[in-house]
mmCIF file of C-alpha atoms in Angstrom:
data_model
loop_
_atom_site.group_PDB
_atom_site.id
_atom_site.type_symbol
_atom_site.label_atom_id
_atom_site.label_comp_id
_atom_site.label_asym_id
_atom_site.label_seq_id
_atom_site.Cartn_x
_atom_site.Cartn_y
_atom_site.Cartn_z
ATOM 1 C CA MET J 1 50.803 159.200 90.551
ATOM 2 C CA GLY J 2 49.382 160.231 93.915
ATOM 3 C CA GLU J 3 50.112 162.707 96.689
ATOM 4 C CA ARG J 4 53.628 162.877 98.137
ATOM 5 C CA VAL J 5 54.027 161.984 101.823
ATOM 6 C CA THR J 6 56.652 161.773 104.565
ATOM 7 C CA LEU J 7 56.216 158.762 106.847
ATOM 8 C CA SER J 8 57.974 156.934 109.692
ATOM 9 C CA ALA J 9 57.058 153.455 110.958
ATOM 10 C CA ASP J 10 58.823 150.906 113.186
ATOM 11 C CA GLN J 11 57.393 147.379 113.344
ATOM 12 C CA MET J 12 53.908 148.791 112.766
ATOM 13 C CA PRO J 13 51.224 146.229 111.813
ATOM 14 C CA LEU J 14 50.331 146.553 108.138
ATOM 15 C CA VAL J 15 46.658 147.262 108.804
ATOM 16 C CA ALA J 16 47.618 150.141 111.129
ATOM 17 C CA PHE J 17 50.155 151.424 108.580
ATOM 18 C CA ALA J 18 47.497 151.358 105.845
ATOM 19 C CA ARG J 19 45.157 153.377 108.079
ATOM 20 C CA MET J 20 47.907 155.963 108.682
ATOM 21 C CA VAL J 21 48.586 156.302 104.955
ATOM 22 C CA ALA J 22 44.877 156.648 104.203
ATOM 23 C CA ASP J 23 44.542 159.432 106.794
ATOM 24 C CA ARG J 24 47.666 161.329 105.700
ATOM 25 C CA ALA J 25 47.045 161.213 101.953
ATOM 26 C CA SER J 26 43.242 160.937 101.790
ATOM 27 C CA VAL J 27 43.365 157.707 99.790
ATOM 28 C CA SER J 28 41.666 154.312 100.166
ATOM 29 C CA VAL J 29 43.867 151.318 101.048
ATOM 30 C CA VAL J 30 42.674 147.722 101.452
ATOM 31 C CA VAL J 31 44.899 144.982 102.886
ATOM 32 C CA SER J 32 44.519 141.235 102.476
ATOM 33 C CA SER J 33 43.301 139.764 105.772
ATOM 34 C CA ARG J 34 46.208 137.348 106.006
ATOM 35 C CA LEU J 35 48.610 140.300 106.019
ATOM 36 C CA ASP J 36 46.949 142.377 108.764
ATOM 37 C CA ASP J 37 49.616 141.729 111.389
ATOM 38 C CA ARG J 38 52.687 141.731 109.157
ATOM 39 C CA PRO J 39 55.113 144.388 110.538
ATOM 40 C CA VAL J 40 56.174 147.411 108.491
ATOM 41 C CA SER J 41 59.314 149.482 109.130
ATOM 42 C CA LEU J 42 60.309 152.398 106.923
ATOM 43 C CA GLU J 43 61.417 156.009 106.778
ATOM 44 C CA VAL J 44 60.441 157.981 103.645
ATOM 45 C CA GLN J 45 60.452 161.680 102.817
ATOM 46 C CA ASP J 46 58.490 163.345 100.027
ATOM 47 C CA VAL J 47 57.581 160.134 98.172
ATOM 48 C CA THR J 48 54.362 159.452 96.273
ATOM 49 C CA VAL J 49 51.772 157.288 98.001
ATOM 50 C CA GLY J 50 51.820 154.772 95.177
ATOM 51 C CA SER J 51 55.590 154.348 95.456
ATOM 52 C CA VAL J 52 55.416 153.872 99.238
ATOM 53 C CA LEU J 53 52.729 151.198 99.009
ATOM 54 C CA ALA J 54 54.605 149.477 96.143
ATOM 55 C CA LEU J 55 57.755 149.282 98.308
ATOM 56 C CA VAL J 56 55.790 147.845 101.223
ATOM 57 C CA ALA J 57 54.163 145.258 98.968
ATOM 58 C CA ARG J 58 57.533 144.215 97.574
ATOM 59 C CA ARG J 59 58.992 143.905 101.088
ATOM 60 C CA LEU J 60 56.116 141.607 102.097
ATOM 61 C CA GLY J 61 56.408 139.508 98.945
ATOM 62 C CA VAL J 62 52.983 140.483 97.597
ATOM 63 C CA GLU J 63 51.760 142.882 94.947
ATOM 64 C CA LEU J 64 49.890 146.143 94.715
ATOM 65 C CA THR J 65 46.965 146.969 92.465
ATOM 66 C CA TYR J 66 44.894 150.100 91.995
ATOM 67 C CA SER J 67 41.312 150.008 90.770
ATOM 68 C CA GLY J 68 38.347 152.299 91.211
ATOM 69 C CA GLY J 69 40.361 154.702 93.340
ATOM 70 C CA VAL J 70 41.373 151.990 95.832
ATOM 71 C CA TYR J 71 44.848 150.513 96.500
ATOM 72 C CA PHE J 72 44.909 146.794 97.351
ATOM 73 C CA ILE J 73 47.906 145.054 98.934
ATOM 74 C CA GLY J 74 47.874 141.283 98.564
ATOM 75 C CA GLU J 75 48.123 138.453 96.061
ATOM 76 C CA LEU J 76 47.510 139.716 92.544
ATOM 77 C CA ARG J 77 45.478 137.679 90.092
ATOM 78 C CA PRO J 78 45.982 138.058 86.315
ATOM 79 C CA GLU J 79 42.806 140.143 86.018
ATOM 80 C CA ASP J 80 43.826 142.457 88.864
ATOM 81 C CA ARG J 81 45.702 145.061 86.852
ATOM 82 C CA GLY J 82 45.630 148.816 86.994
ATOM 83 C CA VAL J 83 45.161 151.030 83.945
ATOM 84 C CA TYR J 84 47.182 154.103 83.040
ATOM 85 C CA VAL J 85 46.003 156.476 80.289
ATOM 86 C CA ARG J 86 48.027 159.421 79.015
ATOM 87 C CA ARG J 87 48.802 161.463 75.933
ATOM 88 C CA VAL J 88 52.489 161.729 74.922
ATOM 89 C CA ARG J 89 53.552 164.240 72.278
ATOM 90 C CA ARG J 90 57.253 163.492 71.890
ATOM 91 C CA LEU J 91 57.051 159.988 70.382
ATOM 92 C CA ASP J 92 55.221 158.454 67.461
ATOM 93 C CA ARG J 93 53.060 155.373 67.818
ATOM 94 C CA GLU J 94 55.851 152.839 67.273
ATOM 95 C CA GLY J 95 58.357 154.677 69.459
ATOM 96 C CA LEU J 96 55.836 155.076 72.282
ATOM 97 C CA THR J 97 54.937 151.386 72.228
ATOM 98 C CA GLY J 98 58.584 150.352 72.207
ATOM 99 C CA ALA J 99 59.470 152.630 75.138
ATOM 100 C CA VAL J 100 56.660 151.372 77.357
ATOM 101 C CA GLU J 101 57.184 147.696 76.510
ATOM 102 C CA THR J 102 60.645 147.832 78.080
ATOM 103 C CA LEU J 103 59.004 148.130 81.509
ATOM 104 C CA LEU J 104 55.966 145.858 81.254
ATOM 105 C CA SER J 105 55.643 142.669 83.269
ATOM 106 C CA GLN J 106 54.639 139.339 81.779
ATOM 107 C CA ASN J 107 50.941 140.198 82.098
ATOM 108 C CA GLY J 108 51.290 143.827 81.029
ATOM 109 C CA ARG J 109 49.772 145.245 77.848
ATOM 110 C CA VAL J 110 50.163 148.534 76.006
ATOM 111 C CA GLN J 111 48.196 150.133 73.180
ATOM 112 C CA ALA J 112 49.347 153.380 71.541
ATOM 113 C CA TYR J 113 47.475 155.495 68.990
ATOM 114 C CA ASP J 114 48.462 157.899 66.244
ATOM 115 C CA ASP J 115 47.432 160.985 68.251
ATOM 116 C CA GLY J 116 49.856 160.104 71.078
ATOM 117 C CA LEU J 117 47.311 158.517 73.423
ATOM 118 C CA VAL J 118 48.683 155.491 75.264
ATOM 119 C CA VAL J 119 46.807 152.975 77.401
ATOM 120 C CA VAL J 120 48.835 150.709 79.695
ATOM 121 C CA GLY J 121 47.518 147.835 81.777
ATOM 122 C CA ASP J 122 49.808 146.281 84.398
ATOM 123 C CA ARG J 123 50.627 146.123 88.078
ATOM 124 C CA VAL J 124 50.495 149.433 89.867
ATOM 125 C CA GLU J 125 54.208 149.268 90.610
ATOM 126 C CA VAL J 126 54.898 148.973 86.881
ATOM 127 C CA LEU J 127 52.475 151.791 86.076
ATOM 128 C CA HIS J 128 54.429 154.068 88.393
ATOM 129 C CA ARG J 129 57.625 153.316 86.488
ATOM 130 C CA VAL J 130 55.826 153.881 83.167
ATOM 131 C CA ALA J 131 54.596 157.264 84.390
ATOM 132 C CA GLU J 132 58.130 158.216 85.449
ATOM 133 C CA LEU J 133 59.529 157.093 82.091
ATOM 134 C CA LEU J 134 57.023 159.166 80.106
ATOM 135 C CA ASP J 135 57.637 162.194 82.343
ATOM 136 C CA ARG J 136 61.342 162.016 81.484
ATOM 137 C CA VAL J 137 60.601 161.532 77.791
ATOM 138 C CA GLU J 138 58.474 164.670 77.632
ATOM 139 C CA SER J 139 60.912 166.737 79.693
ATOM 140 C CA ALA J 140 63.937 165.811 77.550
ATOM 141 C CA ALA J 141 65.270 168.596 75.353
ATOM 142 C CA ALA J 142 64.048 168.542 71.738
ATOM 143 C CA ASP J 143 66.361 170.664 69.597
ATOM 144 C CA SER J 144 65.922 171.445 65.931
ATOM 145 C CA TRP J 145 68.568 172.105 63.299
ATOM 146 C CA VAL J 146 68.575 174.087 60.089
ATOM 147 C CA VAL J 147 70.579 172.350 57.348
ATOM 148 C CA GLN J 148 71.414 174.161 54.102
ATOM 149 C CA VAL J 149 72.835 172.205 51.168
ATOM 150 C CA HIS J 150 74.504 173.923 48.180
ATOM 151 C CA MET J 151 75.376 171.875 45.109
ATOM 152 C CA ILE J 152 77.509 174.040 42.813
ATOM 153 C CA SER J 153 78.734 172.916 39.396
ATOM 154 C CA THR J 154 81.878 174.537 37.971
ATOM 155 C CA ARG J 155 83.408 174.109 34.532
ATOM 156 C CA ASP J 156 86.918 172.727 34.876
ATOM 157 C CA GLY J 157 88.398 174.931 32.165
ATOM 158 C CA ASP J 158 87.397 178.080 34.034
ATOM 159 C CA MET J 159 88.299 177.027 37.559
ATOM 160 C CA SER J 160 91.378 179.235 37.632
ATOM 161 C CA ALA J 161 89.159 182.307 37.308
ATOM 162 C CA LEU J 162 87.653 181.334 40.656
ATOM 163 C CA GLY J 163 91.061 181.084 42.316
ATOM 164 C CA LEU J 164 91.171 177.294 42.048
ATOM 165 C CA GLU J 165 94.281 176.193 40.193
ATOM 166 C CA THR J 166 93.663 172.468 40.662
ATOM 167 C CA THR J 167 90.848 170.963 38.671
ATOM 168 C CA PRO J 168 90.604 167.345 39.884
ATOM 169 C CA ALA J 169 87.695 166.875 42.269
ATOM 170 C CA LEU J 170 89.929 165.257 44.874
ATOM 171 C CA ASP J 171 92.224 168.288 44.963
ATOM 172 C CA VAL J 172 89.290 170.674 45.232
ATOM 173 C CA ALA J 173 87.815 168.687 48.106
ATOM 174 C CA ALA J 174 91.161 168.473 49.891
ATOM 175 C CA THR J 175 91.665 172.225 49.653
ATOM 176 C CA TYR J 176 88.423 173.041 51.398
ATOM 177 C CA ALA J 177 88.282 170.008 53.677
ATOM 178 C CA ASP J 178 91.513 171.230 55.287
ATOM 179 C CA ALA J 179 89.752 174.476 56.193
ATOM 180 C CA SER J 180 86.679 172.559 57.394
ATOM 181 C CA SER J 181 88.767 170.641 59.919
ATOM 182 C CA SER J 182 90.622 173.653 61.264
ATOM 183 C CA SER J 183 89.457 175.846 64.131
ATOM 184 C CA PRO J 184 85.664 176.231 64.319
ATOM 185 C CA ASP J 185 85.771 180.007 63.860
ATOM 186 C CA GLY J 186 88.622 180.459 61.431
ATOM 187 C CA GLY J 187 87.777 177.520 59.209
ATOM 188 C CA SER J 188 84.092 178.384 58.988
ATOM 189 C CA THR J 189 84.869 182.004 58.177
ATOM 190 C CA GLU J 190 87.235 181.036 55.361
ATOM 191 C CA LEU J 191 84.830 178.520 53.882
ATOM 192 C CA LEU J 192 81.854 180.857 54.166
ATOM 193 C CA ALA J 193 83.811 183.472 52.207
ATOM 194 C CA SER J 194 84.620 180.889 49.523
ATOM 195 C CA LEU J 195 81.015 179.776 49.312
ATOM 196 C CA ARG J 196 79.835 183.357 48.974
ATOM 197 C CA ALA J 197 82.348 183.938 46.199
ATOM 198 C CA LEU J 198 81.052 180.906 44.300
ATOM 199 C CA LEU J 199 77.447 182.033 44.697
ATOM 200 C CA ARG J 200 78.294 185.505 43.440
ATOM 201 C CA ALA J 201 80.136 183.981 40.472
ATOM 202 C CA GLU J 202 77.079 181.873 39.688
ATOM 203 C CA ARG J 203 75.119 185.029 38.974
ATOM 204 C CA SER J 204 77.592 186.404 36.464
ATOM 205 C CA MET J 205 79.640 183.521 35.049
ATOM 206 C CA GLU J 206 78.525 180.733 32.773
ATOM 207 C CA ALA J 207 81.233 178.524 34.250
ATOM 208 C CA VAL J 208 79.389 178.297 37.585
ATOM 209 C CA GLU J 209 75.928 176.808 37.994
ATOM 210 C CA LEU J 210 73.921 176.436 41.180
ATOM 211 C CA VAL J 211 72.421 172.981 40.815
ATOM 212 C CA THR J 212 70.251 173.229 43.931
ATOM 213 C CA ALA J 213 70.204 174.915 47.345
ATOM 214 C CA PRO J 214 67.530 173.284 49.533
ATOM 215 C CA MET J 215 67.116 174.217 53.186
ATOM 216 C CA PHE J 216 65.715 171.755 55.704
ATOM 217 C CA VAL J 217 64.544 172.147 59.302
ATOM 218 C CA LEU J 218 65.100 168.857 61.161
ATOM 219 C CA VAL J 219 64.382 167.669 64.667
ATOM 220 C CA ASP J 220 66.865 165.341 66.305
ATOM 221 C CA GLY J 221 66.658 162.004 64.493
ATOM 222 C CA GLY J 222 64.616 163.451 61.628
ATOM 223 C CA THR J 223 64.938 162.975 57.872
ATOM 224 C CA ALA J 224 64.063 165.376 55.047
ATOM 225 C CA THR J 225 63.814 164.728 51.306
ATOM 226 C CA LEU J 226 63.835 166.840 48.154
ATOM 227 C CA ALA J 227 62.986 165.442 44.699
ATOM 228 C CA ASP J 228 63.161 167.632 41.591
ATOM 229 C CA GLY J 229 62.765 166.000 38.195
ATOM 230 C CA ASP J 230 60.492 163.947 35.970
ATOM 231 C CA GLU J 231 58.805 160.690 36.866
ATOM 232 C CA LEU J 232 59.024 158.158 34.045
ATOM 233 C CA ARG J 233 56.395 155.465 33.796
ATOM 234 C CA VAL J 234 58.232 152.468 32.441
ATOM 235 C CA PRO J 235 55.922 149.730 31.125
ATOM 236 C CA GLN J 236 56.200 146.213 32.486
ATOM 237 C CA PHE J 237 55.407 143.349 30.144
ATOM 238 C CA SER J 238 54.351 139.744 30.405
ATOM 239 C CA ILE J 239 54.589 137.189 27.634
ATOM 240 C CA SER J 240 51.959 134.501 27.286
ATOM 241 C CA GLU J 241 52.638 130.909 26.265
ATOM 242 C CA PHE J 242 51.658 131.893 22.724
ATOM 243 C CA GLY J 243 54.292 134.648 22.575
ATOM 244 C CA THR J 244 51.856 137.525 22.993
ATOM 245 C CA GLN J 245 53.334 140.501 24.818
ATOM 246 C CA THR J 246 51.007 142.387 27.158
ATOM 247 C CA VAL J 247 51.563 145.488 29.309
ATOM 248 C CA THR J 248 50.781 144.482 32.898
ATOM 249 C CA GLY J 249 51.624 147.720 34.640
ATOM 250 C CA PHE J 250 54.061 150.581 34.955
ATOM 251 C CA GLU J 251 57.070 151.177 37.177
ATOM 252 C CA VAL J 252 57.645 154.774 38.253
ATOM 253 C CA VAL J 253 61.280 155.857 37.884
ATOM 254 C CA GLN J 254 62.369 159.202 39.344
ATOM 255 C CA THR J 255 64.883 161.190 37.310
ATOM 256 C CA GLY J 256 66.554 164.506 37.954
ATOM 257 C CA LEU J 257 67.852 165.473 41.369
ATOM 258 C CA SER J 258 67.107 164.029 44.799
ATOM 259 C CA VAL J 259 68.554 165.040 48.170
ATOM 260 C CA ASP J 260 67.987 163.200 51.471
ATOM 261 C CA VAL J 261 69.301 164.511 54.787
ATOM 262 C CA SER J 262 69.189 162.781 58.193
ATOM 263 C CA LEU J 263 70.454 164.315 61.433
ATOM 264 C CA ARG J 264 71.333 163.108 64.924
ATOM 265 C CA ASP J 265 72.197 165.636 67.636
ATOM 266 C CA LEU J 266 75.436 164.696 69.436
ATOM 267 C CA GLY J 267 75.302 167.452 72.049
ATOM 268 C CA SER J 268 77.726 170.334 72.625
ATOM 269 C CA GLY J 269 76.553 172.033 69.434
ATOM 270 C CA ARG J 270 77.518 169.073 67.218
ATOM 271 C CA ALA J 271 75.457 166.781 65.009
ATOM 272 C CA ARG J 272 76.011 163.792 62.761
ATOM 273 C CA VAL J 273 74.556 164.432 59.314
ATOM 274 C CA GLU J 274 73.930 161.740 56.727
ATOM 275 C CA LEU J 275 73.611 163.171 53.220
ATOM 276 C CA ARG J 276 72.443 161.228 50.164
ATOM 277 C CA THR J 277 72.220 162.804 46.711
ATOM 278 C CA SER J 278 71.370 161.434 43.291
ATOM 279 C CA MET J 279 71.545 163.081 39.856
ATOM 280 C CA SER J 280 70.077 161.139 36.955
ATOM 281 C CA SER J 281 69.052 161.827 33.366
ATOM 282 C CA VAL J 282 67.680 159.887 30.428
ATOM 283 C CA VAL J 283 70.419 159.311 27.815
ATOM 284 C CA GLY J 284 68.482 157.118 25.409
ATOM 285 C CA PHE J 285 65.761 154.551 24.856
ATOM 286 C CA ILE J 286 65.777 150.864 24.073
ATOM 287 C CA GLU J 287 63.229 149.970 21.400
ATOM 288 C CA ASP J 288 61.753 153.460 21.866
ATOM 289 C CA THR J 289 60.178 152.290 25.120
ATOM 290 C CA LEU J 290 62.643 151.429 27.870
ATOM 291 C CA PRO J 291 64.762 154.400 29.017
ATOM 292 C CA THR J 292 68.484 154.228 29.609
ATOM 293 C CA ILE J 293 69.256 156.367 32.652
ATOM 294 C CA ASN J 294 72.627 157.708 33.705
ATOM 295 C CA THR J 295 72.793 158.125 37.469
ATOM 296 C CA GLN J 296 75.403 159.458 39.860
ATOM 297 C CA ARG J 297 74.845 158.844 43.565
ATOM 298 C CA TYR J 298 76.706 160.245 46.512
ATOM 299 C CA GLN J 299 76.347 159.350 50.204
ATOM 300 C CA THR J 300 78.338 160.485 53.201
ATOM 301 C CA ASN J 301 78.255 160.839 56.989
ATOM 302 C CA ALA J 302 79.815 163.893 58.596
ATOM 303 C CA VAL J 303 80.009 165.379 62.076
ATOM 304 C CA VAL J 304 79.337 169.125 61.937
ATOM 305 C CA ARG J 305 79.232 171.995 64.379
ATOM 306 C CA SER J 306 76.450 174.536 64.646
ATOM 307 C CA GLY J 307 77.359 177.521 62.497
ATOM 308 C CA GLY J 308 79.992 175.592 60.544
ATOM 309 C CA VAL J 309 80.477 175.560 56.769
ATOM 310 C CA TYR J 310 81.704 172.319 55.187
ATOM 311 C CA LEU J 311 82.595 170.976 51.788
ATOM 312 C CA VAL J 312 81.325 167.417 52.241
ATOM 313 C CA GLY J 313 81.831 166.140 48.704
ATOM 314 C CA ALA J 314 83.046 166.815 45.180
ATOM 315 C CA LEU J 315 82.509 164.715 42.078
ATOM 316 C CA ARG J 316 83.251 164.901 38.366
ATOM 317 C CA ARG J 317 80.503 164.987 35.750
ATOM 318 C CA ASN J 318 80.966 164.637 32.025
ATOM 319 C CA GLU J 319 78.163 166.521 30.320
ATOM 320 C CA ARG J 320 77.261 166.089 26.691
ATOM 321 C CA LEU J 321 76.246 169.252 24.853
ATOM 322 C CA GLU J 322 74.571 169.132 21.460
ATOM 323 C CA GLY J 323 73.860 172.044 19.132
ATOM 324 C CA VAL J 324 73.893 173.349 15.556
ATOM 325 C CA ASP J 325 76.367 175.673 13.838
ATOM 326 C CA GLY J 326 77.581 176.831 10.393
ATOM 327 C CA PRO J 327 75.707 178.351 7.442
ATOM 328 C CA LEU J 328 71.973 178.240 7.987
ATOM 329 C CA ARG J 329 72.769 176.355 11.191
ATOM 330 C CA SER J 330 73.035 173.174 9.146
ATOM 331 C CA LEU J 331 75.995 171.594 10.927
ATOM 332 C CA ARG J 332 75.291 169.541 14.026
ATOM 333 C CA ARG J 333 77.987 169.479 16.675
ATOM 334 C CA THR J 334 78.452 167.494 19.862
ATOM 335 C CA GLU J 335 80.705 168.626 22.690
ATOM 336 C CA ARG J 336 81.702 167.065 25.968
ATOM 337 C CA GLU J 337 82.239 169.275 28.969
ATOM 338 C CA ASP J 338 83.952 168.286 32.196
ATOM 339 C CA ARG J 339 82.477 169.828 35.324
ATOM 340 C CA THR J 340 83.085 169.466 39.045
ATOM 341 C CA VAL J 341 80.063 169.422 41.355
ATOM 342 C CA MET J 342 80.905 170.592 44.874
ATOM 343 C CA ILE J 343 78.524 169.739 47.696
ATOM 344 C CA TRP J 344 78.530 172.292 50.506
ATOM 345 C CA LEU J 345 76.725 171.990 53.805
ATOM 346 C CA ARG J 346 75.886 174.493 56.513
ATOM 347 C CA ALA J 347 74.191 173.559 59.780
ATOM 348 C CA TYR J 348 72.697 175.666 62.584
ATOM 349 C CA ARG J 349 71.206 174.502 65.832
ATOM 350 C CA ILE J 350 68.036 176.414 66.623
ATOM 351 C CA ASP J 351 68.200 178.152 70.006
ATOM 352 C CA GLY J 352 71.927 177.467 70.053
ATOM 353 C CA ALA J 353 74.727 179.985 70.307
ATOM 354 C CA ALA J 354 75.183 180.199 66.535
ATOM 355 C CA ARG J 355 73.499 182.950 64.567
ATOM 356 C CA LEU J 356 72.138 182.381 61.081
ATOM 357 C CA ALA J 357 74.312 183.997 58.415
ATOM 358 C CA SER J 358 73.482 184.422 54.752
ATOM 359 C CA ALA J 359 75.915 183.122 52.146
ATOM 360 C CA ASP J 360 74.637 185.507 49.503
#
C-alpha cells in the first residue's frame, strides 16, 4: 500500500519529517499539533510510505489512520479507521474471514463475500499487515492432484489363476503392501504391472469384476465424492394417542457404492489421502415397507507419492447368488460366493515430475 521510499532522518521534528515524506512520495500527511516538535530518527531503504509512517507513529506512542487519501498521525478515535477493499481468489468466504481476523485489532471488522471480495476496516497499520497477508496467500503455490481409485472384486476360488496362491484378504493385502512400501520406482512398477494384469483379466474372466474406477482431480485440501446406486425413500411414521399410524415424511437412504477422497499435499511430491468407501445393498424388507440394508464401509489414511501405485485395502464379501436350474428350470438354487475386493489407488501431482501412465 503506497509508494516505496528510502529515507534518512536524525532528530528531525515530526512536522518537518512529514513534509519530507509528502514531497518524496507525493502523498498527504497531517500531524497532530501536539506532536509537531517530537523528534524522529530513522534509516529506511525501499519501504512503503504506509509502513514508514506506521513505524513512526508506533515510536511516538500514537496511531496512524488513512482516510480520503490523507495519512493522519495522532490519537485515533474509534471512528477513525481506514478501509481496505480487495478481491481474493484463493480462499472461500469462511477461510478468508478467518485469515483476516487473526490480524484485526479490537476495533477492527471484516466482511467477506462469496465472490472473494473482502472489506476490512481497522487501523492503517493493521491494514498494511492484512494486505501483506493476502499477498502471500495469493502467491502461495496451489497444486492439484489426480487420484485414481480401482476397486476390483476377485472370486476366491479362481485366485490362483491370477498368480495369487493365498486367498485371505489379509494375505493379499500384505503381498502388495510390501511392494508399495519398497523403493518408489521399483515398487510402483511392480504394482502397476499387477494392476494392469487384473484389469486385463477383468475383460476376459468371470472371476474378476471391476466394481468401480473413478478418477478425481483435487486441489490441496479438497474433497471429491462419487455415489452410484439407488436412493430409497423410507417412510417415517407417527402414532397418535388413538393408535392411528400416519406417514409424516420420508428419509432418503443411499444404497449401492459411494467413494469419498480427501487430499492434503505434504510437499516433496507426497500427499496424505483419506479414502472412504461404502458398499450397500437391500437384502430384505420388514413388513414390506422398511428395508434391511447390508453395508460394508472402509476408511483409511495413507501417505502416497506422485506416480505411485498402492493397494490401500482389501476386504472379504460374501455374495448370495440365486437362480433356477433343472427340467423346465423348475428348481430354485441359492449359492454363496466368497470374493475379495481389492482397493487400489494411484496418485499424480499435476505439474510435478511424474507422468501420467495408463493401467490398461
